[in-house]
Amino acid sequence: MQGFAGDGAGGTYFFCGDGGEERPVLYADSEGGAALVAIGLTELLQLLLVAPWWRDCQAFSAQESAELAAEYLEDMPDLAAQRDRAAAALGLDLPTEAVVLARLREVATKAGKDYVLIFTPENYPYKPLITA
């Protein structure tokens, strides 16, 4: 595991295994939860740009995501413009919110079932952040 970014809320993103940017990406929060959230850096960036509220979107429904998006837009009314500028600067095509959240659920509940992050100082596994 190689930690590479924090999210400002006490969580950290980790690359799993050996290799480059196409390695699985695991997110661990400060409260003992973790989930595989993407396969590769591009997929992670798409998730973070399209649905930065993903941690709170546990039902993966369009209604829940729309409510969370509305909360984000209250605090950051220019979020869409910032997202589009970042995507253009990075050369990323952005899928729809529904596609990104469906992929997150698939990665976390299918591929992610085989990944467990161990909190090394105390040698205990993090609990799953996303369940089927």
XYZ file of N, CA and C in Angstrom, residues 2-108:
321
model
N 0.443 2.203 -0.764
C 1.176 3.453 -0.850
C 0.169 4.594 -0.754
N 0.150 5.284 0.398
C -0.722 6.434 0.550
C -0.260 7.547 -0.362
N -1.217 8.257 -0.998
C -0.796 9.320 -1.892
C -1.599 10.595 -1.771
N -2.738 10.604 -1.081
C -3.492 11.853 -0.950
C -4.459 11.768 0.213
N -4.587 12.872 0.927
C -5.600 13.000 1.965
C -6.757 13.805 1.415
N -7.921 13.712 2.056
C -9.094 14.424 1.542
C -9.510 15.607 2.397
N -8.743 15.958 3.400
C -9.095 17.089 4.235
C -10.096 16.755 5.331
N -10.703 15.587 5.262
C -11.674 15.182 6.274
C -11.136 14.015 7.096
N -9.844 13.792 7.037
C -9.248 12.719 7.820
C -9.106 11.409 7.084
N -9.408 11.394 5.802
C -9.279 10.176 5.014
C -8.051 10.224 4.128
N -7.613 9.033 3.706
C -6.439 8.925 2.845
C -6.715 7.939 1.720
N -6.211 8.260 0.538
C -6.293 7.365 -0.609
C -4.978 6.608 -0.722
N -5.076 5.301 -1.024
C -3.909 4.433 -1.127
C -3.925 3.698 -2.464
N -2.771 3.612 -3.132
C -2.612 2.685 -4.236
C -2.348 1.321 -3.631
N -2.966 0.282 -4.193
C -2.760 -1.092 -3.736
C -1.832 -1.814 -4.702
N -0.905 -2.571 -4.155
C -0.049 -3.412 -4.971
C 1.048 -2.656 -5.682
N 1.690 -3.367 -6.605
C 2.791 -2.802 -7.374
C 2.278 -2.269 -8.698
N 3.048 -1.383 -9.285
C 2.702 -0.878 -10.604
C 2.543 0.620 -10.611
N 1.870 1.107 -11.632
C 1.713 2.543 -11.829
C 0.337 3.035 -11.454
N -0.159 3.939 -12.271
C -1.414 4.628 -11.984
C -2.656 3.763 -12.176
N -2.524 2.579 -12.727
C -3.694 1.729 -12.964
C -3.956 0.751 -11.817
N -3.253 0.932 -10.718
C -3.480 0.063 -9.553
C -4.816 0.395 -8.899
N -5.412 -0.560 -8.192
C -6.620 -0.275 -7.422
C -6.344 0.818 -6.382
N -7.368 1.612 -6.116
C -7.260 2.704 -5.155
C -8.212 2.442 -3.999
N -7.672 2.427 -2.802
C -8.444 2.207 -1.590
C -8.516 3.507 -0.815
N -9.677 3.794 -0.229
C -9.861 4.970 0.618
C -10.072 4.488 2.045
N -9.368 5.097 2.990
C -9.552 4.781 4.407
C -9.885 6.071 5.140
N -10.942 6.030 5.952
C -11.303 7.227 6.706
C -10.672 7.201 8.090
N -10.848 8.273 8.820
C -10.221 8.390 10.140
C -10.995 7.657 11.232
N -12.133 7.070 10.873
C -12.964 6.386 11.867
C -12.912 4.867 11.736
N -11.941 4.369 10.971
C -11.770 2.926 10.881
C -12.505 2.251 9.748
N -12.960 3.003 8.751
C -13.636 2.417 7.600
C -12.773 2.533 6.362
N -12.934 1.591 5.430
C -12.173 1.620 4.187
C -12.982 0.964 3.075
N -12.666 1.359 1.837
C -13.310 0.754 0.669
C -12.416 0.930 -0.541
N -12.436 -0.065 -1.404
C -11.827 0.088 -2.706
C -12.769 1.006 -3.476
N -12.256 2.105 -4.045
C -13.135 3.092 -4.666
C -12.905 3.271 -6.160
N -11.779 2.790 -6.674
C -11.494 2.976 -8.092
C -10.415 1.987 -8.529
N -10.401 1.740 -9.820
C -9.305 0.978 -10.409
C -8.536 1.971 -11.277
N -7.472 2.485 -10.724
C -6.639 3.439 -11.442
C -6.914 4.884 -11.081
N -5.914 5.697 -11.316
C -5.985 7.112 -10.983
C -7.031 7.847 -11.810
N -7.165 7.522 -13.083
C -8.159 8.190 -13.926
C -9.558 7.977 -13.374
N -9.873 6.748 -13.002
C -11.198 6.450 -12.458
C -11.426 7.191 -11.134
N -10.402 7.289 -10.310
C -10.525 8.027 -9.055
C -10.792 9.505 -9.325
N -10.051 10.096 -10.245
C -10.255 11.515 -10.556
C -11.658 11.761 -11.099
N -12.160 10.859 -11.922
C -13.524 10.992 -12.423
C -14.525 10.967 -11.266
N -14.348 10.048 -10.341
C -15.225 9.971 -9.171
C -15.188 11.267 -8.373
N -13.992 11.755 -8.079
C -13.851 12.944 -7.242
C -14.373 14.206 -7.925
N -14.247 14.274 -9.238
C -14.736 15.452 -9.951
C -16.244 15.418 -10.174
N -16.785 14.240 -10.451
C -18.208 14.129 -10.773
C -19.077 14.028 -9.523
N -18.620 13.293 -8.519
C -19.429 13.082 -7.304
C -18.554 13.206 -6.063
N -18.083 14.418 -5.755
C -17.214 14.579 -4.587
C -17.901 14.208 -3.272
N -19.201 14.056 -3.296
C -19.985 13.673 -2.115
C -20.149 12.164 -2.002
N -19.343 11.386 -2.725
C -19.522 9.937 -2.798
C -19.556 9.266 -1.439
N -18.805 9.751 -0.454
C -18.758 9.098 0.870
C -20.115 9.100 1.566
N -20.941 10.080 1.256
C -22.260 10.179 1.882
C -23.363 9.541 1.049
N -23.036 9.043 -0.125
C -24.034 8.505 -1.054
C -24.110 6.986 -0.901
N -24.630 6.529 0.200
C -24.619 5.099 0.506
C -25.739 4.304 -0.167
N -26.807 4.966 -0.603
C -27.886 4.251 -1.290
C -27.645 4.210 -2.797
N -26.726 5.029 -3.288
C -26.380 5.089 -4.701
C -27.581 5.425 -5.580
N -28.549 6.140 -5.044
C -29.730 6.503 -5.825
C -29.556 7.898 -6.421
N -30.262 8.145 -7.510
C -30.208 9.464 -8.154
C -30.743 10.538 -7.215
N -31.805 10.210 -6.462
C -32.390 11.192 -5.551
C -31.406 11.557 -4.436
N -30.796 10.554 -3.827
C -29.831 10.814 -2.766
C -28.661 11.648 -3.297
N -28.157 11.295 -4.459
C -27.037 12.019 -5.030
C -27.428 13.458 -5.358
N -28.635 13.667 -5.873
C -29.102 15.026 -6.188
C -29.192 15.874 -4.922
N -29.662 15.287 -3.836
C -29.743 16.017 -2.564
C -28.354 16.394 -2.062
N -27.421 15.467 -2.153
C -26.048 15.746 -1.724
C -25.394 16.786 -2.626
N -25.655 16.702 -3.921
C -25.111 17.681 -4.862
C -25.632 19.072 -4.533
N -26.913 19.163 -4.194
C -27.504 20.462 -3.851
C -26.807 21.073 -2.630
N -26.492 20.238 -1.647
C -25.765 20.726 -0.466
C -24.383 21.249 -0.850
N -23.690 20.511 -1.699
C -22.364 20.949 -2.156
C -22.470 22.269 -2.907
N -23.492 22.399 -3.765
C -23.642 23.600 -4.575
C -23.988 24.826 -3.733
N -24.604 24.613 -2.583
C -24.850 25.739 -1.675
C -23.534 26.331 -1.194
N -22.583 25.467 -0.886
C -21.280 25.918 -0.394
C -20.332 26.304 -1.527
N -20.496 25.689 -2.677
C -19.598 25.933 -3.822
C -20.439 26.118 -5.088
N -21.047 27.275 -5.264
C -21.933 27.448 -6.418
C -21.236 27.312 -7.774
N -19.940 27.469 -7.814
C -19.213 27.334 -9.078
C -18.548 25.963 -9.223
N -19.054 24.978 -8.499
C -18.471 23.639 -8.518
C -18.400 23.069 -9.938
N -19.463 23.197 -10.706
C -19.477 22.633 -12.064
C -18.406 23.293 -12.939
N -18.247 24.590 -12.823
C -17.224 25.286 -13.621
C -15.823 24.852 -13.197
N -15.610 24.726 -11.896
C -14.304 24.265 -11.402
C -14.025 22.844 -11.872
N -15.038 21.983 -11.799
C -14.908 20.595 -12.243
C -14.534 20.543 -13.714
N -15.235 21.328 -14.529
C -14.983 21.315 -15.967
C -13.586 21.828 -16.296
N -13.127 22.868 -15.591
C -11.764 23.374 -15.817
C -10.727 22.324 -15.429
N -10.943 21.671 -14.297
C -9.996 20.640 -13.854
C -9.964 19.481 -14.851
N -11.130 19.033 -15.302
C -11.188 17.928 -16.259
C -10.481 18.301 -17.562
N -10.690 19.518 -18.024
C -10.035 19.964 -19.259
C -8.519 20.011 -19.070
N -8.074 20.538 -17.934
C -6.632 20.637 -17.671
C -5.991 19.250 -17.591
N -6.732 18.275 -17.079
C -6.216 16.916 -16.937
C -6.468 16.050 -18.177
N -7.224 16.575 -19.125
C -7.546 15.811 -20.324
C -8.479 14.651 -20.047
N -9.391 14.836 -19.085
C -10.301 13.758 -18.694
C -11.674 13.934 -19.318
N -12.238 12.844 -19.805
C -13.649 12.810 -20.170
C -14.401 12.437 -18.901
N -15.481 13.150 -18.618
C -16.235 12.880 -17.397
C -17.524 12.144 -17.718
N -17.700 10.958 -17.144
C -18.961 10.239 -17.310
C -20.057 10.916 -16.493
N -21.273 10.437 -16.634
C -22.376 10.987 -15.857
C -22.245 10.572 -14.390
N -22.960 11.271 -13.564
C -22.987 10.962 -12.135
C -23.476 9.531 -11.898
N -24.519 9.134 -12.618
C -25.063 7.779 -12.455
C -24.019 6.728 -12.805
N -23.269 6.953 -13.860
C -22.239 5.998 -14.282
C -21.127 5.925 -13.235
N -20.702 7.070 -12.737
C -19.624 7.108 -11.740
C -20.046 6.389 -10.459
N -21.258 6.645 -9.982
C -21.714 6.010 -8.744
C -21.947 4.514 -8.929
N -22.427 4.105 -10.096
C -22.602 2.671 -10.370
C -21.242 1.976 -10.389
N -20.249 2.628 -10.966
C -18.900 2.055 -11.006
C -18.320 1.962 -9.600
N -18.508 2.993 -8.786
C -18.040 2.960 -7.401
C -18.644 1.771 -6.664
N -19.936 1.601 -6.797
C -20.611 0.485 -6.115
C -20.059 -0.857 -6.597
N -19.880 -0.982 -7.906
C -19.347 -2.230 -8.471
C -17.936 -2.520 -7.957
N -17.083 -1.511 -7.998
C -15.696 -1.690 -7.550
C -15.659 -2.030 -6.063
N -16.409 -1.290 -5.262
C -16.362 -1.483 -3.812
C -16.940 -2.816 -3.368
